[in-house]
Amino acid sequence: MMTNKVAVAYCRVSTEKDTQETSIERQREELIDYAKSKGYSQVRDFQDKASGFSVERDGLLAMLDTIKEEEIEAVFVQDETRLGRGNARIAVLHLLQKSNTIVYSNNDAGPMQLNEMDMMVLQILAIVEEYQRKMHNA
């Protein structure tokens, strides 16, 4: 029986250089194959040629909208830096965590492994949001 599990593949390179074009296409092909090997029958892909320090990336924003609007179970990335760098990365991870979206990393050969510091920051963000919600409701 074929399942109808839907995932997205997110590919990013940092520059518009021609040499990066093959990198983004390679990422796309590898991630779609990876998602299908994990049982995802539909894989939508999103791409950016932009710095990971920025959250103002058309592909990223479209991907986040899609995750929010549709039943997307997982995001596939080459490695954690493809989602972003610095604070942008934490912001994206936080949004994905809130939407209960699993992030698979090709480099981790499974669900993305966060270090202790990242996990702590994400826990703090969740706690702060919960208190903000309680204050707003009060």
mmCIF file of C-alpha atoms in Angstrom:
data_model
loop_
_atom_site.group_PDB
_atom_site.id
_atom_site.type_symbol
_atom_site.label_atom_id
_atom_site.label_comp_id
_atom_site.label_asym_id
_atom_site.label_seq_id
_atom_site.Cartn_x
_atom_site.Cartn_y
_atom_site.Cartn_z
ATOM 1 C CA MET A 1 0.000 0.000 0.000
ATOM 2 C CA MET A 2 1.412 3.370 -1.014
ATOM 3 C CA THR A 3 1.315 5.972 1.714
ATOM 4 C CA ASN A 4 0.690 9.616 1.023
ATOM 5 C CA LYS A 5 3.303 11.035 3.345
ATOM 6 C CA VAL A 6 4.394 14.520 2.296
ATOM 7 C CA ALA A 7 7.766 16.113 2.986
ATOM 8 C CA VAL A 8 9.756 19.083 1.781
ATOM 9 C CA ALA A 9 13.374 19.329 0.741
ATOM 10 C CA TYR A 10 15.116 22.625 1.441
ATOM 11 C CA CYS A 11 18.286 23.450 -0.463
ATOM 12 C CA ARG A 12 20.433 26.537 0.019
ATOM 13 C CA VAL A 13 23.680 27.861 -1.307
ATOM 14 C CA SER A 14 25.177 31.116 -0.114
ATOM 15 C CA THR A 15 25.918 32.815 -3.423
ATOM 16 C CA GLU A 16 24.641 33.264 -6.958
ATOM 17 C CA LYS A 17 27.929 31.982 -8.416
ATOM 18 C CA ASP A 18 27.618 29.530 -11.318
ATOM 19 C CA THR A 19 29.697 26.984 -9.385
ATOM 20 C CA GLN A 20 26.926 26.865 -6.757
ATOM 21 C CA GLU A 21 24.298 25.843 -9.355
ATOM 22 C CA THR A 22 25.506 22.235 -9.436
ATOM 23 C CA SER A 23 25.611 22.180 -5.630
ATOM 24 C CA ILE A 24 21.974 23.192 -5.279
ATOM 25 C CA GLU A 25 20.839 20.675 -7.913
ATOM 26 C CA ARG A 26 22.893 17.924 -6.249
ATOM 27 C CA GLN A 27 21.341 18.799 -2.870
ATOM 28 C CA ARG A 28 17.874 18.653 -4.425
ATOM 29 C CA GLU A 29 18.393 15.242 -6.021
ATOM 30 C CA GLU A 30 19.995 13.737 -2.911
ATOM 31 C CA LEU A 31 17.305 15.060 -0.580
ATOM 32 C CA ILE A 32 14.405 13.899 -2.736
ATOM 33 C CA ASP A 33 15.974 10.425 -2.944
ATOM 34 C CA TYR A 34 16.578 10.468 0.830
ATOM 35 C CA ALA A 35 12.973 11.467 1.568
ATOM 36 C CA LYS A 36 11.624 8.756 -0.709
ATOM 37 C CA SER A 37 13.862 6.183 1.012
ATOM 38 C CA LYS A 38 12.183 7.219 4.289
ATOM 39 C CA GLY A 39 8.735 6.511 2.825
ATOM 40 C CA TYR A 40 7.672 9.973 1.723
ATOM 41 C CA SER A 41 5.747 9.624 -1.527
ATOM 42 C CA GLN A 42 5.544 13.355 -2.240
ATOM 43 C CA VAL A 43 8.484 15.701 -1.856
ATOM 44 C CA ARG A 44 8.174 19.391 -2.601
ATOM 45 C CA ASP A 45 11.427 21.282 -2.906
ATOM 46 C CA PHE A 46 12.354 24.837 -2.002
ATOM 47 C CA GLN A 47 15.612 26.568 -2.840
ATOM 48 C CA ASP A 48 17.514 29.709 -1.974
ATOM 49 C CA LYS A 49 20.693 31.349 -3.153
ATOM 50 C CA ALA A 50 21.256 33.568 -0.155
ATOM 51 C CA SER A 51 23.160 33.963 3.069
ATOM 52 C CA GLY A 52 22.090 31.696 5.895
ATOM 53 C CA PHE A 53 22.279 34.633 8.310
ATOM 54 C CA SER A 54 19.186 36.185 6.713
ATOM 55 C CA VAL A 55 15.658 34.966 7.367
ATOM 56 C CA GLU A 56 14.393 36.994 4.426
ATOM 57 C CA ARG A 57 14.761 34.158 1.930
ATOM 58 C CA ASP A 58 11.937 33.541 -0.519
ATOM 59 C CA GLY A 59 12.386 29.766 -0.599
ATOM 60 C CA LEU A 60 12.574 29.502 3.190
ATOM 61 C CA LEU A 61 9.491 31.669 3.708
ATOM 62 C CA ALA A 62 7.530 29.711 1.084
ATOM 63 C CA MET A 63 8.593 26.451 2.757
ATOM 64 C CA LEU A 64 7.481 27.682 6.196
ATOM 65 C CA ASP A 65 4.127 28.803 4.752
ATOM 66 C CA THR A 66 3.661 25.399 3.135
ATOM 67 C CA ILE A 67 4.446 23.605 6.398
ATOM 68 C CA LYS A 68 1.943 25.806 8.211
ATOM 69 C CA GLU A 69 -0.841 25.421 5.623
ATOM 70 C CA GLU A 70 -0.438 21.774 4.635
ATOM 71 C CA GLU A 71 0.186 18.509 6.442
ATOM 72 C CA ILE A 72 3.953 18.415 6.044
ATOM 73 C CA GLU A 73 5.562 15.850 8.316
ATOM 74 C CA ALA A 74 9.239 16.388 7.590
ATOM 75 C CA VAL A 75 11.888 18.690 6.187
ATOM 76 C CA PHE A 76 14.984 17.242 4.554
ATOM 77 C CA VAL A 77 18.207 19.276 4.469
ATOM 78 C CA GLN A 78 21.805 18.524 3.557
ATOM 79 C CA ASP A 79 23.029 19.693 6.958
ATOM 80 C CA GLU A 80 21.890 22.012 9.728
ATOM 81 C CA THR A 81 23.611 25.059 8.213
ATOM 82 C CA ARG A 82 21.335 24.883 5.151
ATOM 83 C CA LEU A 83 18.411 26.012 7.338
ATOM 84 C CA GLY A 84 20.423 29.001 8.446
ATOM 85 C CA ARG A 85 23.295 30.285 10.472
ATOM 86 C CA GLY A 86 23.442 32.051 13.817
ATOM 87 C CA ASN A 87 20.184 33.452 15.155
ATOM 88 C CA ALA A 88 18.402 32.768 11.853
ATOM 89 C CA ARG A 89 19.039 29.043 12.296
ATOM 90 C CA ILE A 90 17.629 29.036 15.824
ATOM 91 C CA ALA A 91 14.550 30.976 14.676
ATOM 92 C CA VAL A 92 13.879 28.459 11.888
ATOM 93 C CA LEU A 93 14.449 25.478 14.189
ATOM 94 C CA HIS A 94 12.044 27.011 16.711
ATOM 95 C CA LEU A 95 9.307 27.425 14.090
ATOM 96 C CA LEU A 96 9.811 23.860 12.871
ATOM 97 C CA GLN A 97 9.723 22.549 16.434
ATOM 98 C CA LYS A 98 6.450 24.406 17.097
ATOM 99 C CA SER A 99 4.886 22.828 14.015
ATOM 100 C CA ASN A 100 6.058 19.332 15.090
ATOM 101 C CA THR A 101 7.988 18.957 11.857
ATOM 102 C CA ILE A 102 10.809 16.414 11.880
ATOM 103 C CA VAL A 103 14.045 17.721 10.381
ATOM 104 C CA TYR A 104 16.130 15.075 8.650
ATOM 105 C CA SER A 105 19.729 15.886 7.878
ATOM 106 C CA ASN A 106 21.608 14.015 5.184
ATOM 107 C CA ASN A 107 24.826 14.562 7.167
ATOM 108 C CA ASP A 108 23.285 13.063 10.315
ATOM 109 C CA ALA A 109 21.780 10.171 8.306
ATOM 110 C CA GLY A 110 18.551 10.640 10.222
ATOM 111 C CA PRO A 111 16.784 13.229 12.338
ATOM 112 C CA MET A 112 18.978 16.289 12.812
ATOM 113 C CA GLN A 113 21.079 16.089 15.950
ATOM 114 C CA LEU A 114 21.138 19.295 17.983
ATOM 115 C CA ASN A 115 23.861 20.096 20.454
ATOM 116 C CA GLU A 116 23.060 20.792 24.113
ATOM 117 C CA MET A 117 23.252 24.567 23.674
ATOM 118 C CA ASP A 118 20.752 24.547 20.784
ATOM 119 C CA MET A 119 18.356 22.331 22.742
ATOM 120 C CA MET A 120 18.617 24.620 25.771
ATOM 121 C CA VAL A 121 17.910 27.760 23.714
ATOM 122 C CA LEU A 122 14.898 26.101 22.079
ATOM 123 C CA GLN A 123 13.558 25.046 25.490
ATOM 124 C CA ILE A 124 13.955 28.603 26.807
ATOM 125 C CA LEU A 125 12.111 29.991 23.782
ATOM 126 C CA ALA A 126 9.243 27.548 24.349
ATOM 127 C CA ILE A 127 9.003 28.505 28.028
ATOM 128 C CA VAL A 128 9.032 32.228 27.254
ATOM 129 C CA GLU A 129 6.307 31.796 24.623
ATOM 130 C CA GLU A 130 4.179 29.820 27.068
ATOM 131 C CA TYR A 131 4.449 32.583 29.672
ATOM 132 C CA GLN A 132 3.693 35.231 27.058
ATOM 133 C CA ARG A 133 0.567 33.299 26.070
ATOM 134 C CA LYS A 134 -0.522 33.031 29.709
ATOM 135 C CA MET A 135 0.036 36.766 30.256
ATOM 136 C CA HIS A 136 -1.870 37.621 27.094
ATOM 137 C CA ASN A 137 -4.800 35.407 28.144
ATOM 138 C CA ALA A 138 -4.826 36.911 31.657
#
